[in-house]
């Protein structure tokens, strides 16, 4: 992409950063808009604009045009994602709501891991533009189904009032179990974010494998996360705390074993052999607490959805970039210590969360 646009690699990397920042930041605020003006029309408009932006990126070879379109994509994606998360809360309750939010969180958490694997094949065979042509086409297909089968799910809108919106945000962020839930899902997801950042260097530079092997490792990570989500879905009827403690204890054991066995000798099989079970447990914790946060404020589903999604981006990005810049992660052994730090923080967060949850009941 850098070669075809005649720019340096950093300029292309900025396109991804602009998308992530615009998507994550906008999720924090657009929930209140969806609660005030409904989901359906905004979703239809967002799909149209997202599709157009995707086709413009693929057909206009100008880096500044791509910057603008990536920001637009980030905002429209947030409108679509937050609106659909809120849609399930609008339409369902009880066990059905738990089932659908659990399923949604599996897709949400797995897609960013699988996407680079699929994108790599598209780029290899048809060029980088193929990714954006596919995205634009998929948005049109989704738009067709939206127009044919769905409609407005919000039964009662709320007046768009800045003071009321501020009070809603204050109430949510001032609710300890909800805020701690955001911390837990953010920390859980940061394990995958960090792996996605450091695995190319370890696999390709340290062990000498190709980028294709890195792609397969990312796909394996996504499958592991999905397995964790599926397990949590199977155990849907068990209480939340009774599921979280065994998962985090098992994560602790695996991290300790990873530090021990990689101290003297390490290879790609050790990297994957320890990372994949950690990601299964991470997906399990993520799925359970993510669904809890989405269901915590059903009367303001859009705002809760936006805060949850935006919170995940902010916490996982801060942890990921923070730890990577603090520590030079060049080996699997050192990577095990980073996992240990996150697991330790999760233990504290889950312990406090369990105490607060009991008091709130």
Coordinates of C-alpha atoms in Angstrom, one line a residue, residues 135-303:
X135 CA -16.1 -4.0 3.0
X136 CA -18.2 -1.7 0.8
X137 CA -20.0 -4.7 -0.8
X138 CA -20.7 -6.3 2.6
X139 CA -22.2 -3.0 3.8
X140 CA -24.6 -3.0 0.8
X141 CA -25.6 -6.6 1.5
X142 CA -26.3 -5.8 5.1
X143 CA -28.2 -2.6 4.1
X144 CA -30.4 -4.8 1.9
X145 CA -31.3 -7.1 4.8
X146 CA -31.8 -4.1 7.1
X147 CA -34.3 -2.5 4.7
X148 CA -36.1 -5.8 4.0
X149 CA -36.3 -7.3 7.5
X150 CA -35.7 -4.9 10.3
X151 CA -37.1 -1.6 11.7
X152 CA -36.9 0.7 14.6
X153 CA -36.4 -1.3 17.9
X154 CA -36.5 1.6 20.3
X155 CA -40.0 1.9 21.6
X156 CA -39.6 5.2 23.5
X157 CA -37.0 7.8 22.7
X158 CA -35.5 10.3 25.2
X159 CA -35.3 14.0 24.7
X160 CA -31.8 15.0 23.7
X161 CA -30.8 17.1 26.7
X162 CA -27.2 17.7 27.5
X163 CA -27.8 17.8 31.3
X164 CA -29.8 14.6 31.3
X165 CA -27.2 12.9 29.1
X166 CA -24.4 14.1 31.4
X167 CA -26.4 12.7 34.4
X168 CA -26.8 9.3 32.7
X169 CA -23.0 9.1 32.0
X170 CA -22.3 10.2 35.6
X171 CA -24.7 7.5 36.9
X172 CA -23.1 4.7 34.8
X173 CA -19.5 5.6 35.4
X174 CA -20.4 6.1 39.1
X175 CA -21.8 2.6 39.4
X176 CA -18.8 0.6 40.7
X177 CA -19.7 -2.8 39.3
X178 CA -20.3 -1.4 35.8
X179 CA -17.0 0.6 35.8
X180 CA -15.1 -2.4 37.1
X181 CA -16.7 -4.5 34.4
X182 CA -15.3 -2.2 31.8
X183 CA -11.8 -2.6 33.4
X184 CA -12.1 -6.4 33.3
X185 CA -13.2 -6.6 29.7
X186 CA -10.6 -4.0 28.7
X187 CA -7.8 -6.0 30.5
X188 CA -9.0 -9.3 29.0
X189 CA -9.0 -7.9 25.5
X190 CA -5.6 -6.2 26.0
X191 CA -4.0 -9.7 26.1
X192 CA -5.1 -10.2 22.5
X193 CA -4.1 -6.6 21.5
X194 CA -0.6 -7.1 22.9
X195 CA -0.2 -10.5 21.3
X196 CA -1.2 -9.0 17.9
X197 CA 1.5 -6.3 18.3
X198 CA 4.4 -8.4 19.5
X199 CA 3.8 -11.8 17.8
X200 CA 5.0 -10.7 14.3
X201 CA 8.4 -9.6 15.8
X202 CA 8.8 -12.8 17.9
X203 CA 7.7 -15.2 15.1
X204 CA 9.4 -13.5 12.2
X205 CA 12.5 -11.9 13.7
X206 CA 13.2 -14.2 16.7
X207 CA 12.2 -17.5 15.2
X208 CA 12.7 -16.8 11.5
X209 CA 9.2 -17.7 10.1
X210 CA 7.3 -16.0 7.4
X211 CA 4.5 -13.5 7.7
X212 CA 2.1 -16.2 6.7
X213 CA 2.9 -18.1 9.9
X214 CA 2.2 -15.0 11.8
X215 CA -1.2 -14.9 10.1
X216 CA -2.0 -18.4 11.0
X217 CA -1.0 -17.7 14.6
X218 CA -3.4 -14.7 14.7
X219 CA -6.1 -17.0 13.3
X220 CA -5.4 -19.5 16.0
X221 CA -5.6 -16.8 18.6
X222 CA -9.0 -15.8 17.2
X223 CA -10.3 -19.4 17.3
X224 CA -9.1 -19.7 20.9
X225 CA -11.0 -16.5 21.8
X226 CA -14.1 -17.9 20.1
X227 CA -13.8 -21.2 22.0
X228 CA -13.7 -19.2 25.2
X229 CA -16.8 -17.4 24.2
X230 CA -18.6 -20.6 23.2
X231 CA -17.8 -22.2 26.6
X232 CA -19.1 -19.1 28.4
X233 CA -22.3 -19.4 26.3
X234 CA -22.7 -23.0 27.2
X235 CA -22.3 -22.1 30.9
X236 CA -24.8 -19.2 30.6
X237 CA -27.0 -20.3 33.5
X238 CA -24.2 -20.4 36.1
X239 CA -23.6 -17.3 38.2
X240 CA -21.1 -14.8 37.0
X241 CA -18.7 -14.9 39.9
X242 CA -18.7 -18.7 40.1
X243 CA -17.3 -18.7 36.5
X244 CA -14.8 -15.9 36.8
X245 CA -12.7 -17.1 39.7
X246 CA -11.8 -20.6 38.3
X247 CA -11.0 -18.9 34.9
X248 CA -8.6 -16.4 36.4
X249 CA -7.0 -18.9 38.7
X250 CA -6.4 -21.3 35.8
X251 CA -4.9 -18.3 33.8
X252 CA -2.5 -17.7 36.7
X253 CA -1.3 -21.3 36.7
X254 CA -0.7 -21.2 32.9
X255 CA 1.2 -17.9 33.1
X256 CA 3.4 -19.2 35.9
X257 CA 4.1 -22.4 33.8
X258 CA 4.9 -20.2 30.8
X259 CA 7.4 -18.2 32.7
X260 CA 9.1 -21.4 34.1
X261 CA 9.3 -23.4 30.8
X262 CA 10.4 -20.5 28.6
X263 CA 13.2 -19.4 31.0
X264 CA 15.9 -21.7 29.5
X265 CA 14.5 -22.6 26.0
X266 CA 11.8 -21.2 23.8
X267 CA 10.3 -21.8 20.4
X268 CA 7.1 -21.0 18.4
X269 CA 5.4 -24.1 19.8
X270 CA 5.9 -22.9 23.4
X271 CA 4.6 -19.4 22.3
X272 CA 1.4 -20.9 20.8
X273 CA 1.1 -23.7 23.4
X274 CA 0.8 -21.3 26.3
X275 CA -0.8 -18.3 24.5
X276 CA -3.8 -20.2 23.1
X277 CA -5.1 -21.5 26.4
X278 CA -4.6 -18.0 27.9
X279 CA -6.7 -16.6 25.1
X280 CA -9.4 -19.2 25.6
X281 CA -9.7 -18.1 29.2
X282 CA -9.4 -14.5 28.2
X283 CA -12.3 -14.9 25.8
X284 CA -14.3 -16.7 28.5
X285 CA -13.9 -13.8 31.0
X286 CA -14.4 -11.2 28.3
X287 CA -17.6 -12.8 27.0
X288 CA -19.2 -13.1 30.5
X289 CA -18.4 -9.6 31.8
X290 CA -19.1 -7.9 28.4
X291 CA -22.6 -9.3 28.4
X292 CA -23.0 -8.2 32.0
X293 CA -22.1 -4.6 31.2
X294 CA -24.5 -4.5 28.2
X295 CA -27.4 -5.6 30.3
X296 CA -26.6 -3.4 33.3
X297 CA -28.6 -0.4 32.2
X298 CA -31.4 -1.6 29.9
X299 CA -33.2 1.8 30.2
X300 CA -30.3 3.5 28.4
X301 CA -29.1 0.7 26.2
X302 CA -27.5 2.8 23.6
X303 CA -25.4 4.8 26.1

